Amino acid sequence: DGGITQSPKYLFRKEGQNVTLSCEQNLNHDAMYWYRQDPGQGLRLIYYSQIVNDFQKGDIAEGYSVSREKKESFPLTVTSAQKNPTAFYLCASSSVSGRAGELFFGEGSRLTVL
Amino acid sequence: GIQVEQSPPDLILQEGANSTLRCNFSDSVNNLQWFHQNPWGQLINLFYIPSGTKQNGRLSATTVATERYSLLYISSSQTTDSGVYFCAVLYNFNKFYFGSGTKLNVKP
């Protein structure tokens, strides 16, 4: 089945540790996105990429890093510099052409810092 | 950027009631989508609707792009409709902007 797979679904980390969240899509989409959601809040854009080997900061990029070495993969690293990393992280992808901009989401990863 | 505003922020309904959710945006957009976030956090695509009207079962949506708003109609609501409804717009073929959501609680 085509879709977006995020892993792990739940993750616990100690303060000061980096953690990497995986996002893989088999929809052949060019664009991929990472969003953060805090309890009771909306979605905020962390990073996005419209093509392999290129990505741009979103509204809350500080303390996060990404890479886009393959079209189907867009991992997010939450670094120790992120002051409040406990949140729900959502990965999404969309086609750049054709039915441009229809956004599809993975099931999300819940990160808890202990 | 662009401002995306949703109303109402909270809505409580009795099962079987109808409702209308609104999404206003401050500039021309390339497309608009409606999502339902279920209690487990998953975002489900409801409608891709840059303009016009679409229907899917008890749900329908209308976007009037020239007047910069979209409406989501839920008829004969069920408890499984509970959750948060988001609209999202694509602006300058670049980034998606989300509204702050409408939290719907359907009581049995």
mmCIF file with all atom_site columns, C-alpha atoms in Angstrom:
data_model
loop_
_atom_site.group_PDB
_atom_site.id
_atom_site.type_symbol
_atom_site.label_atom_id
_atom_site.label_alt_id
_atom_site.label_comp_id
_atom_site.label_asym_id
_atom_site.label_entity_id
_atom_site.label_seq_id
_atom_site.pdbx_PDB_ins_code
_atom_site.Cartn_x
_atom_site.Cartn_y
_atom_site.Cartn_z
_atom_site.occupancy
_atom_site.B_iso_or_equiv
_atom_site.pdbx_formal_charge
_atom_site.auth_seq_id
_atom_site.auth_comp_id
_atom_site.auth_asym_id
_atom_site.auth_atom_id
_atom_site.pdbx_PDB_model_num
ATOM 1   C CA . ASP A 1 1   ? 0.000   0.000  0.000   1.00 0.00 ? 1   ASP A CA 1
ATOM 2   C CA . GLY A 1 2   ? 1.192   3.508  -0.740  1.00 0.00 ? 2   GLY A CA 1
ATOM 3   C CA . GLY A 1 3   ? 1.694   5.766  2.195   1.00 0.00 ? 3   GLY A CA 1
ATOM 4   C CA . ILE A 1 4   ? 3.951   7.456  4.701   1.00 0.00 ? 4   ILE A CA 1
ATOM 5   C CA . THR A 1 5   ? 5.621   5.462  7.463   1.00 0.00 ? 5   THR A CA 1
ATOM 6   C CA . GLN A 1 6   ? 6.943   7.136  10.581  1.00 0.00 ? 6   GLN A CA 1
ATOM 7   C CA . SER A 1 7   ? 8.986   5.391  13.232  1.00 0.00 ? 7   SER A CA 1
ATOM 8   C CA . PRO A 1 8   ? 9.131   5.000  16.093  1.00 0.00 ? 8   PRO A CA 1
ATOM 9   C CA . LYS A 1 9   ? 5.546   5.759  17.163  1.00 0.00 ? 9   LYS A CA 1
ATOM 10  C CA . TYR A 1 10  ? 6.637   6.402  20.745  1.00 0.00 ? 10  TYR A CA 1
ATOM 11  C CA . LEU A 1 11  ? 10.069  7.465  21.920  1.00 0.00 ? 11  LEU A CA 1
ATOM 12  C CA . PHE A 1 12  ? 11.502  8.382  25.286  1.00 0.00 ? 12  PHE A CA 1
ATOM 13  C CA . ARG A 1 13  ? 14.756  10.208 25.637  1.00 0.00 ? 13  ARG A CA 1
ATOM 14  C CA . LYS A 1 14  ? 16.851  11.660 28.405  1.00 0.00 ? 14  LYS A CA 1
ATOM 15  C CA . GLU A 1 15  ? 17.749  15.316 28.398  1.00 0.00 ? 15  GLU A CA 1
ATOM 16  C CA . GLY A 1 16  ? 20.900  16.036 26.444  1.00 0.00 ? 16  GLY A CA 1
ATOM 17  C CA . GLN A 1 17  ? 20.441  13.204 23.955  1.00 0.00 ? 17  GLN A CA 1
ATOM 18  C CA . ASN A 1 18  ? 19.878  13.588 20.242  1.00 0.00 ? 18  ASN A CA 1
ATOM 19  C CA . VAL A 1 19  ? 17.147  11.485 18.683  1.00 0.00 ? 19  VAL A CA 1
ATOM 20  C CA . THR A 1 20  ? 16.287  10.809 15.035  1.00 0.00 ? 20  THR A CA 1
ATOM 21  C CA . LEU A 1 21  ? 12.735  10.274 13.793  1.00 0.00 ? 21  LEU A CA 1
ATOM 22  C CA . SER A 1 22  ? 12.313  8.340  10.585  1.00 0.00 ? 22  SER A CA 1
ATOM 23  C CA . CYS A 1 23  ? 9.929   9.238  7.748   1.00 0.00 ? 23  CYS A CA 1
ATOM 24  C CA . GLU A 1 24  ? 9.640   7.134  4.590   1.00 0.00 ? 24  GLU A CA 1
ATOM 25  C CA . GLN A 1 25  ? 7.133   7.550  1.748   1.00 0.00 ? 25  GLN A CA 1
ATOM 26  C CA . ASN A 1 26  ? 6.396   5.376  -1.280  1.00 0.00 ? 26  ASN A CA 1
ATOM 27  C CA . LEU A 1 27  ? 4.008   7.826  -2.963  1.00 0.00 ? 27  LEU A CA 1
ATOM 28  C CA . ASN A 1 28  ? 6.725   9.112  -5.312  1.00 0.00 ? 28  ASN A CA 1
ATOM 29  C CA . HIS A 1 29  ? 6.168   12.604 -3.900  1.00 0.00 ? 29  HIS A CA 1
ATOM 30  C CA . ASP A 1 30  ? 8.776   15.284 -4.413  1.00 0.00 ? 30  ASP A CA 1
ATOM 31  C CA . ALA A 1 31  ? 7.981   17.402 -1.353  1.00 0.00 ? 31  ALA A CA 1
ATOM 32  C CA . MET A 1 32  ? 8.226   16.333 2.267   1.00 0.00 ? 32  MET A CA 1
ATOM 33  C CA . TYR A 1 33  ? 7.500   18.200 5.508   1.00 0.00 ? 33  TYR A CA 1
ATOM 34  C CA . TRP A 1 34  ? 7.963   17.930 9.260   1.00 0.00 ? 34  TRP A CA 1
ATOM 35  C CA . TYR A 1 35  ? 5.431   19.463 11.660  1.00 0.00 ? 35  TYR A CA 1
ATOM 36  C CA . ARG A 1 36  ? 5.342   19.722 15.412  1.00 0.00 ? 36  ARG A CA 1
ATOM 37  C CA . GLN A 1 37  ? 2.101   19.651 17.428  1.00 0.00 ? 37  GLN A CA 1
ATOM 38  C CA . ASP A 1 38  ? 1.855   20.467 21.127  1.00 0.00 ? 38  ASP A CA 1
ATOM 39  C CA . PRO A 1 39  ? -1.183  19.371 23.182  1.00 0.00 ? 39  PRO A CA 1
ATOM 40  C CA . GLY A 1 40  ? -4.319  21.257 22.182  1.00 0.00 ? 40  GLY A CA 1
ATOM 41  C CA . GLN A 1 41  ? -2.457  23.256 19.567  1.00 0.00 ? 41  GLN A CA 1
ATOM 42  C CA . GLY A 1 42  ? -2.226  23.424 15.798  1.00 0.00 ? 42  GLY A CA 1
ATOM 43  C CA . LEU A 1 43  ? 0.599   22.315 13.518  1.00 0.00 ? 43  LEU A CA 1
ATOM 44  C CA . ARG A 1 44  ? 3.836   24.250 13.204  1.00 0.00 ? 44  ARG A CA 1
ATOM 45  C CA . LEU A 1 45  ? 6.276   23.713 10.334  1.00 0.00 ? 45  LEU A CA 1
ATOM 46  C CA . ILE A 1 46  ? 9.807   22.659 11.293  1.00 0.00 ? 46  ILE A CA 1
ATOM 47  C CA . TYR A 1 47  ? 11.485  21.924 7.945   1.00 0.00 ? 47  TYR A CA 1
ATOM 48  C CA . TYR A 1 48  ? 10.442  21.138 4.400   1.00 0.00 ? 48  TYR A CA 1
ATOM 49  C CA . SER A 1 49  ? 12.103  19.819 1.267   1.00 0.00 ? 49  SER A CA 1
ATOM 50  C CA . GLN A 1 50  ? 10.874  20.099 -2.306  1.00 0.00 ? 50  GLN A CA 1
ATOM 51  C CA . ILE A 1 51  ? 13.704  18.195 -3.960  1.00 0.00 ? 51  ILE A CA 1
ATOM 52  C CA . VAL A 1 52  ? 16.467  15.766 -3.059  1.00 0.00 ? 52  VAL A CA 1
ATOM 53  C CA . ASN A 1 53  ? 19.533  17.335 -1.424  1.00 0.00 ? 53  ASN A CA 1
ATOM 54  C CA . ASP A 1 54  ? 17.684  20.578 -0.691  1.00 0.00 ? 54  ASP A CA 1
ATOM 55  C CA . PHE A 1 55  ? 15.592  21.698 2.286   1.00 0.00 ? 55  PHE A CA 1
ATOM 56  C CA . GLN A 1 56  ? 14.378  24.906 3.916   1.00 0.00 ? 56  GLN A CA 1
ATOM 57  C CA . LYS A 1 57  ? 13.707  25.998 7.467   1.00 0.00 ? 57  LYS A CA 1
ATOM 58  C CA . GLY A 1 58  ? 10.138  26.378 8.560   1.00 0.00 ? 58  GLY A CA 1
ATOM 59  C CA . ASP A 1 59  ? 8.831   28.520 11.382  1.00 0.00 ? 59  ASP A CA 1
ATOM 60  C CA . ILE A 1 60  ? 10.428  26.633 14.299  1.00 0.00 ? 60  ILE A CA 1
ATOM 61  C CA . ALA A 1 61  ? 13.651  25.076 12.946  1.00 0.00 ? 61  ALA A CA 1
ATOM 62  C CA . GLU A 1 62  ? 15.904  25.913 15.892  1.00 0.00 ? 62  GLU A CA 1
ATOM 63  C CA . GLY A 1 63  ? 17.155  22.772 17.640  1.00 0.00 ? 63  GLY A CA 1
ATOM 64  C CA . TYR A 1 64  ? 16.241  20.485 14.726  1.00 0.00 ? 64  TYR A CA 1
ATOM 65  C CA . SER A 1 65  ? 18.119  19.165 11.698  1.00 0.00 ? 65  SER A CA 1
ATOM 66  C CA . VAL A 1 66  ? 17.104  17.205 8.602   1.00 0.00 ? 66  VAL A CA 1
ATOM 67  C CA . SER A 1 67  ? 18.592  15.538 5.546   1.00 0.00 ? 67  SER A CA 1
ATOM 68  C CA . ARG A 1 68  ? 17.139  14.580 2.156   1.00 0.00 ? 68  ARG A CA 1
ATOM 69  C CA . GLU A 1 69  ? 19.556  12.179 0.534   1.00 0.00 ? 69  GLU A CA 1
ATOM 70  C CA . LYS A 1 70  ? 16.828  10.075 -1.083  1.00 0.00 ? 70  LYS A CA 1
ATOM 71  C CA . LYS A 1 71  ? 13.465  11.079 -2.538  1.00 0.00 ? 71  LYS A CA 1
ATOM 72  C CA . GLU A 1 72  ? 11.564  8.684  -0.300  1.00 0.00 ? 72  GLU A CA 1
ATOM 73  C CA . SER A 1 73  ? 13.262  9.540  3.006   1.00 0.00 ? 73  SER A CA 1
ATOM 74  C CA . PHE A 1 74  ? 13.287  12.680 5.180   1.00 0.00 ? 74  PHE A CA 1
ATOM 75  C CA . PRO A 1 75  ? 14.623  11.967 8.708   1.00 0.00 ? 75  PRO A CA 1
ATOM 76  C CA . LEU A 1 76  ? 14.354  14.565 11.468  1.00 0.00 ? 76  LEU A CA 1
ATOM 77  C CA . THR A 1 77  ? 16.925  14.846 14.247  1.00 0.00 ? 77  THR A CA 1
ATOM 78  C CA . VAL A 1 78  ? 15.850  16.495 17.483  1.00 0.00 ? 78  VAL A CA 1
ATOM 79  C CA . THR A 1 79  ? 19.064  17.785 18.984  1.00 0.00 ? 79  THR A CA 1
ATOM 80  C CA . SER A 1 80  ? 19.950  18.563 22.574  1.00 0.00 ? 80  SER A CA 1
ATOM 81  C CA . ALA A 1 81  ? 19.714  22.242 21.630  1.00 0.00 ? 81  ALA A CA 1
ATOM 82  C CA . GLN A 1 82  ? 15.922  21.971 21.343  1.00 0.00 ? 82  GLN A CA 1
ATOM 83  C CA . LYS A 1 83  ? 14.776  23.359 24.681  1.00 0.00 ? 83  LYS A CA 1
ATOM 84  C CA . ASN A 1 84  ? 11.339  21.781 24.841  1.00 0.00 ? 84  ASN A CA 1
ATOM 85  C CA . PRO A 1 85  ? 11.326  18.716 22.588  1.00 0.00 ? 85  PRO A CA 1
ATOM 86  C CA . THR A 1 86  ? 8.404   16.815 24.129  1.00 0.00 ? 86  THR A CA 1
ATOM 87  C CA . ALA A 1 87  ? 5.742   16.907 21.406  1.00 0.00 ? 87  ALA A CA 1
ATOM 88  C CA . PHE A 1 88  ? 3.919   15.015 18.676  1.00 0.00 ? 88  PHE A CA 1
ATOM 89  C CA . TYR A 1 89  ? 5.841   15.043 15.389  1.00 0.00 ? 89  TYR A CA 1
ATOM 90  C CA . LEU A 1 90  ? 4.095   14.598 12.058  1.00 0.00 ? 90  LEU A CA 1
ATOM 91  C CA . CYS A 1 91  ? 5.704   13.940 8.686   1.00 0.00 ? 91  CYS A CA 1
ATOM 92  C CA . ALA A 1 92  ? 3.857   14.733 5.462   1.00 0.00 ? 92  ALA A CA 1
ATOM 93  C CA . SER A 1 93  ? 4.441   14.625 1.733   1.00 0.00 ? 93  SER A CA 1
ATOM 94  C CA . SER A 1 94  ? 2.891   16.092 -1.393  1.00 0.00 ? 94  SER A CA 1
ATOM 95  C CA . SER A 1 95  ? 3.291   16.040 -5.136  1.00 0.00 ? 95  SER A CA 1
ATOM 96  C CA . VAL A 1 96  ? 4.824   19.156 -6.643  1.00 0.00 ? 96  VAL A CA 1
ATOM 97  C CA . SER A 1 97  ? 3.055   18.843 -9.993  1.00 0.00 ? 97  SER A CA 1
ATOM 98  C CA . GLY A 1 98  ? -0.256  17.536 -11.269 1.00 0.00 ? 98  GLY A CA 1
ATOM 99  C CA . ARG A 1 99  ? -2.704  17.422 -8.360  1.00 0.00 ? 99  ARG A CA 1
ATOM 100 C CA . ALA A 1 100 ? -0.268  19.802 -6.778  1.00 0.00 ? 100 ALA A CA 1
ATOM 101 C CA . GLY A 1 101 ? -0.202  20.267 -3.099  1.00 0.00 ? 101 GLY A CA 1
ATOM 102 C CA . GLU A 1 102 ? -2.478  17.555 -1.772  1.00 0.00 ? 102 GLU A CA 1
ATOM 103 C CA . LEU A 1 103 ? -0.870  16.804 1.543   1.00 0.00 ? 103 LEU A CA 1
ATOM 104 C CA . PHE A 1 104 ? -0.747  13.343 3.112   1.00 0.00 ? 104 PHE A CA 1
ATOM 105 C CA . PHE A 1 105 ? 0.383   12.577 6.655   1.00 0.00 ? 105 PHE A CA 1
ATOM 106 C CA . GLY A 1 106 ? 2.049   9.732  8.463   1.00 0.00 ? 106 GLY A CA 1
ATOM 107 C CA . GLU A 1 107 ? 0.689   8.490  11.792  1.00 0.00 ? 107 GLU A CA 1
ATOM 108 C CA . GLY A 1 108 ? 3.109   10.563 13.842  1.00 0.00 ? 108 GLY A CA 1
ATOM 109 C CA . SER A 1 109 ? 5.800   10.029 16.460  1.00 0.00 ? 109 SER A CA 1
ATOM 110 C CA . ARG A 1 110 ? 5.331   10.985 20.118  1.00 0.00 ? 110 ARG A CA 1
ATOM 111 C CA . LEU A 1 111 ? 8.552   12.089 21.755  1.00 0.00 ? 111 LEU A CA 1
ATOM 112 C CA . THR A 1 112 ? 8.814   12.399 25.526  1.00 0.00 ? 112 THR A CA 1
ATOM 113 C CA . VAL A 1 113 ? 11.893  13.808 27.217  1.00 0.00 ? 113 VAL A CA 1
ATOM 114 C CA . LEU A 1 114 ? 12.384  12.454 30.710  1.00 0.00 ? 114 LEU A CA 1
ATOM 115 C CA . GLY B 2 1   ? 2.768   34.923 4.927   1.00 0.00 ? 1   GLY B CA 1
ATOM 116 C CA . ILE B 2 2   ? -0.950  34.260 4.980   1.00 0.00 ? 2   ILE B CA 1
ATOM 117 C CA . GLN B 2 3   ? -3.425  34.163 7.837   1.00 0.00 ? 3   GLN B CA 1
ATOM 118 C CA . VAL B 2 4   ? -5.763  31.187 8.161   1.00 0.00 ? 4   VAL B CA 1
ATOM 119 C CA . GLU B 2 5   ? -8.552  31.472 10.695  1.00 0.00 ? 5   GLU B CA 1
ATOM 120 C CA . GLN B 2 6   ? -11.016 28.784 11.696  1.00 0.00 ? 6   GLN B CA 1
ATOM 121 C CA . SER B 2 7   ? -14.276 29.148 13.555  1.00 0.00 ? 7   SER B CA 1
ATOM 122 C CA . PRO B 2 8   ? -15.665 28.213 15.923  1.00 0.00 ? 8   PRO B CA 1
ATOM 123 C CA . PRO B 2 9   ? -12.691 27.031 18.001  1.00 0.00 ? 9   PRO B CA 1
ATOM 124 C CA . ASP B 2 10  ? -14.889 24.618 19.962  1.00 0.00 ? 10  ASP B CA 1
ATOM 125 C CA . LEU B 2 11  ? -18.194 22.976 19.151  1.00 0.00 ? 11  LEU B CA 1
ATOM 126 C CA . ILE B 2 12  ? -20.345 20.626 21.200  1.00 0.00 ? 12  ILE B CA 1
ATOM 127 C CA . LEU B 2 13  ? -23.173 18.798 19.444  1.00 0.00 ? 13  LEU B CA 1
ATOM 128 C CA . GLN B 2 14  ? -25.756 16.226 20.288  1.00 0.00 ? 14  GLN B CA 1
ATOM 129 C CA . GLU B 2 15  ? -25.616 13.142 18.092  1.00 0.00 ? 15  GLU B CA 1
ATOM 130 C CA . GLY B 2 16  ? -27.725 13.650 14.986  1.00 0.00 ? 16  GLY B CA 1
ATOM 131 C CA . ALA B 2 17  ? -27.235 17.418 14.806  1.00 0.00 ? 17  ALA B CA 1
ATOM 132 C CA . ASN B 2 18  ? -25.793 19.296 11.825  1.00 0.00 ? 18  ASN B CA 1
ATOM 133 C CA . SER B 2 19  ? -22.878 21.733 11.911  1.00 0.00 ? 19  SER B CA 1
ATOM 134 C CA . THR B 2 20  ? -20.894 24.144 9.761   1.00 0.00 ? 20  THR B CA 1
ATOM 135 C CA . LEU B 2 21  ? -17.201 24.836 10.246  1.00 0.00 ? 21  LEU B CA 1
ATOM 136 C CA . ARG B 2 22  ? -15.578 27.832 8.598   1.00 0.00 ? 22  ARG B CA 1
ATOM 137 C CA . CYS B 2 23  ? -12.091 28.589 7.299   1.00 0.00 ? 23  CYS B CA 1
ATOM 138 C CA . ASN B 2 24  ? -11.107 32.117 6.238   1.00 0.00 ? 24  ASN B CA 1
ATOM 139 C CA . PHE B 2 25  ? -7.824  32.981 4.555   1.00 0.00 ? 25  PHE B CA 1
ATOM 140 C CA . SER B 2 26  ? -6.255  36.341 3.917   1.00 0.00 ? 26  SER B CA 1
ATOM 141 C CA . ASP B 2 27  ? -4.843  35.955 0.385   1.00 0.00 ? 27  ASP B CA 1
ATOM 142 C CA . SER B 2 28  ? -5.253  33.925 -2.808  1.00 0.00 ? 28  SER B CA 1
ATOM 143 C CA . VAL B 2 29  ? -4.209  30.294 -2.405  1.00 0.00 ? 29  VAL B CA 1
ATOM 144 C CA . ASN B 2 30  ? -3.254  27.464 -4.722  1.00 0.00 ? 30  ASN B CA 1
ATOM 145 C CA . ASN B 2 31  ? -5.391  24.887 -2.961  1.00 0.00 ? 31  ASN B CA 1
ATOM 146 C CA . LEU B 2 32  ? -7.237  24.117 0.245   1.00 0.00 ? 32  LEU B CA 1
ATOM 147 C CA . GLN B 2 33  ? -7.676  20.897 2.189   1.00 0.00 ? 33  GLN B CA 1
ATOM 148 C CA . TRP B 2 34  ? -9.782  19.805 5.152   1.00 0.00 ? 34  TRP B CA 1
ATOM 149 C CA . PHE B 2 35  ? -8.429  17.246 7.635   1.00 0.00 ? 35  PHE B CA 1
ATOM 150 C CA . HIS B 2 36  ? -9.876  15.392 10.599  1.00 0.00 ? 36  HIS B CA 1
ATOM 151 C CA . GLN B 2 37  ? -7.498  14.576 13.440  1.00 0.00 ? 37  GLN B CA 1
ATOM 152 C CA . ASN B 2 38  ? -8.751  11.548 15.319  1.00 0.00 ? 38  ASN B CA 1
ATOM 153 C CA . PRO B 2 39  ? -8.156  10.939 19.056  1.00 0.00 ? 39  PRO B CA 1
ATOM 154 C CA . TRP B 2 40  ? -4.970  9.014  18.252  1.00 0.00 ? 40  TRP B CA 1
ATOM 155 C CA . GLY B 2 41  ? -3.513  12.021 16.483  1.00 0.00 ? 41  GLY B CA 1
ATOM 156 C CA . GLN B 2 42  ? -3.739  10.774 12.925  1.00 0.00 ? 42  GLN B CA 1
ATOM 157 C CA . LEU B 2 43  ? -4.667  13.368 10.298  1.00 0.00 ? 43  LEU B CA 1
ATOM 158 C CA . ILE B 2 44  ? -7.183  12.036 7.799   1.00 0.00 ? 44  ILE B CA 1
ATOM 159 C CA . ASN B 2 45  ? -7.712  13.777 4.463   1.00 0.00 ? 45  ASN B CA 1
ATOM 160 C CA . LEU B 2 46  ? -11.350 14.780 4.076   1.00 0.00 ? 46  LEU B CA 1
ATOM 161 C CA . PHE B 2 47  ? -11.406 17.062 1.063   1.00 0.00 ? 47  PHE B CA 1
ATOM 162 C CA . TYR B 2 48  ? -9.019  18.550 -1.463  1.00 0.00 ? 48  TYR B CA 1
ATOM 163 C CA . ILE B 2 49  ? -11.093 21.526 -2.551  1.00 0.00 ? 49  ILE B CA 1
ATOM 164 C CA . PRO B 2 50  ? -9.412  24.598 -4.085  1.00 0.00 ? 50  PRO B CA 1
ATOM 165 C CA . SER B 2 51  ? -12.826 25.737 -5.338  1.00 0.00 ? 51  SER B CA 1
ATOM 166 C CA . GLY B 2 52  ? -16.384 24.520 -5.757  1.00 0.00 ? 52  GLY B CA 1
ATOM 167 C CA . THR B 2 53  ? -18.353 21.966 -3.780  1.00 0.00 ? 53  THR B CA 1
ATOM 168 C CA . LYS B 2 54  ? -17.706 18.322 -2.977  1.00 0.00 ? 54  LYS B CA 1
ATOM 169 C CA . GLN B 2 55  ? -19.643 15.743 -1.018  1.00 0.00 ? 55  GLN B CA 1
ATOM 170 C CA . ASN B 2 56  ? -18.585 12.536 0.651   1.00 0.00 ? 56  ASN B CA 1
ATOM 171 C CA . GLY B 2 57  ? -21.361 10.801 2.546   1.00 0.00 ? 57  GLY B CA 1
ATOM 172 C CA . ARG B 2 58  ? -22.503 12.975 5.454   1.00 0.00 ? 58  ARG B CA 1
ATOM 173 C CA . LEU B 2 59  ? -19.721 15.465 4.860   1.00 0.00 ? 59  LEU B CA 1
ATOM 174 C CA . SER B 2 60  ? -19.547 18.162 2.251   1.00 0.00 ? 60  SER B CA 1
ATOM 175 C CA . ALA B 2 61  ? -17.315 21.153 1.619   1.00 0.00 ? 61  ALA B CA 1
ATOM 176 C CA . THR B 2 62  ? -17.539 24.369 -0.327  1.00 0.00 ? 62  THR B CA 1
ATOM 177 C CA . THR B 2 63  ? -14.697 26.746 -1.177  1.00 0.00 ? 63  THR B CA 1
ATOM 178 C CA . VAL B 2 64  ? -15.368 30.222 -2.551  1.00 0.00 ? 64  VAL B CA 1
ATOM 179 C CA . ALA B 2 65  ? -11.848 31.194 -3.585  1.00 0.00 ? 65  ALA B CA 1
ATOM 180 C CA . THR B 2 66  ? -12.805 34.695 -4.761  1.00 0.00 ? 66  THR B CA 1
ATOM 181 C CA . GLU B 2 67  ? -14.171 35.486 -1.299  1.00 0.00 ? 67  GLU B CA 1
ATOM 182 C CA . ARG B 2 68  ? -11.395 33.612 0.514   1.00 0.00 ? 68  ARG B CA 1
ATOM 183 C CA . TYR B 2 69  ? -13.334 31.164 2.621   1.00 0.00 ? 69  TYR B CA 1
ATOM 184 C CA . SER B 2 70  ? -14.265 27.515 2.832   1.00 0.00 ? 70  SER B CA 1
ATOM 185 C CA . LEU B 2 71  ? -17.031 25.728 4.718   1.00 0.00 ? 71  LEU B CA 1
ATOM 186 C CA . LEU B 2 72  ? -17.196 22.159 5.977   1.00 0.00 ? 72  LEU B CA 1
ATOM 187 C CA . TYR B 2 73  ? -20.673 20.757 6.603   1.00 0.00 ? 73  TYR B CA 1
ATOM 188 C CA . ILE B 2 74  ? -21.291 17.767 8.847   1.00 0.00 ? 74  ILE B CA 1
ATOM 189 C CA . SER B 2 75  ? -24.802 16.376 8.761   1.00 0.00 ? 75  SER B CA 1
ATOM 190 C CA . SER B 2 76  ? -26.377 13.867 11.161  1.00 0.00 ? 76  SER B CA 1
ATOM 191 C CA . SER B 2 77  ? -23.261 13.942 13.329  1.00 0.00 ? 77  SER B CA 1
ATOM 192 C CA . GLN B 2 78  ? -22.022 10.776 15.030  1.00 0.00 ? 78  GLN B CA 1
ATOM 193 C CA . THR B 2 79  ? -19.757 10.306 18.047  1.00 0.00 ? 79  THR B CA 1
ATOM 194 C CA . THR B 2 80  ? -17.036 9.093  15.684  1.00 0.00 ? 80  THR B CA 1
ATOM 195 C CA . ASP B 2 81  ? -16.997 12.580 14.115  1.00 0.00 ? 81  ASP B CA 1
ATOM 196 C CA . SER B 2 82  ? -15.423 13.917 17.314  1.00 0.00 ? 82  SER B CA 1
ATOM 197 C CA . GLY B 2 83  ? -11.903 15.264 17.054  1.00 0.00 ? 83  GLY B CA 1
ATOM 198 C CA . VAL B 2 84  ? -10.219 18.311 15.623  1.00 0.00 ? 84  VAL B CA 1
ATOM 199 C CA . TYR B 2 85  ? -10.867 19.625 12.120  1.00 0.00 ? 85  TYR B CA 1
ATOM 200 C CA . PHE B 2 86  ? -8.123  21.566 10.380  1.00 0.00 ? 86  PHE B CA 1
ATOM 201 C CA . CYS B 2 87  ? -8.076  23.460 7.139   1.00 0.00 ? 87  CYS B CA 1
ATOM 202 C CA . ALA B 2 88  ? -4.766  23.953 5.332   1.00 0.00 ? 88  ALA B CA 1
ATOM 203 C CA . VAL B 2 89  ? -3.907  26.153 2.371   1.00 0.00 ? 89  VAL B CA 1
ATOM 204 C CA . LEU B 2 90  ? -1.021  25.996 -0.064  1.00 0.00 ? 90  LEU B CA 1
ATOM 205 C CA . TYR B 2 91  ? 0.406   29.472 -0.605  1.00 0.00 ? 91  TYR B CA 1
ATOM 206 C CA . ASN B 2 92  ? 2.784   30.489 -3.427  1.00 0.00 ? 92  ASN B CA 1
ATOM 207 C CA . PHE B 2 93  ? 3.132   26.791 -4.375  1.00 0.00 ? 93  PHE B CA 1
ATOM 208 C CA . ASN B 2 94  ? 5.541   26.637 -1.487  1.00 0.00 ? 94  ASN B CA 1
ATOM 209 C CA . LYS B 2 95  ? 4.367   26.114 2.055   1.00 0.00 ? 95  LYS B CA 1
ATOM 210 C CA . PHE B 2 96  ? 1.185   24.876 3.649   1.00 0.00 ? 96  PHE B CA 1
ATOM 211 C CA . TYR B 2 97  ? -0.437  27.052 6.299   1.00 0.00 ? 97  TYR B CA 1
ATOM 212 C CA . PHE B 2 98  ? -2.814  25.553 8.848   1.00 0.00 ? 98  PHE B CA 1
ATOM 213 C CA . GLY B 2 99  ? -5.639  27.079 10.784  1.00 0.00 ? 99  GLY B CA 1
ATOM 214 C CA . SER B 2 100 ? -5.748  26.547 14.539  1.00 0.00 ? 100 SER B CA 1
ATOM 215 C CA . GLY B 2 101 ? -8.524  23.988 14.218  1.00 0.00 ? 101 GLY B CA 1
ATOM 216 C CA . THR B 2 102 ? -12.097 23.422 15.397  1.00 0.00 ? 102 THR B CA 1
ATOM 217 C CA . LYS B 2 103 ? -12.458 20.931 18.238  1.00 0.00 ? 103 LYS B CA 1
ATOM 218 C CA . LEU B 2 104 ? -15.713 18.999 17.820  1.00 0.00 ? 104 LEU B CA 1
ATOM 219 C CA . ASN B 2 105 ? -17.291 16.938 20.582  1.00 0.00 ? 105 ASN B CA 1
ATOM 220 C CA . VAL B 2 106 ? -20.351 14.909 19.583  1.00 0.00 ? 106 VAL B CA 1
ATOM 221 C CA . LYS B 2 107 ? -22.266 13.602 22.591  1.00 0.00 ? 107 LYS B CA 1
ATOM 222 C CA . PRO B 2 108 ? -24.449 10.469 22.471  1.00 0.00 ? 108 PRO B CA 1
#
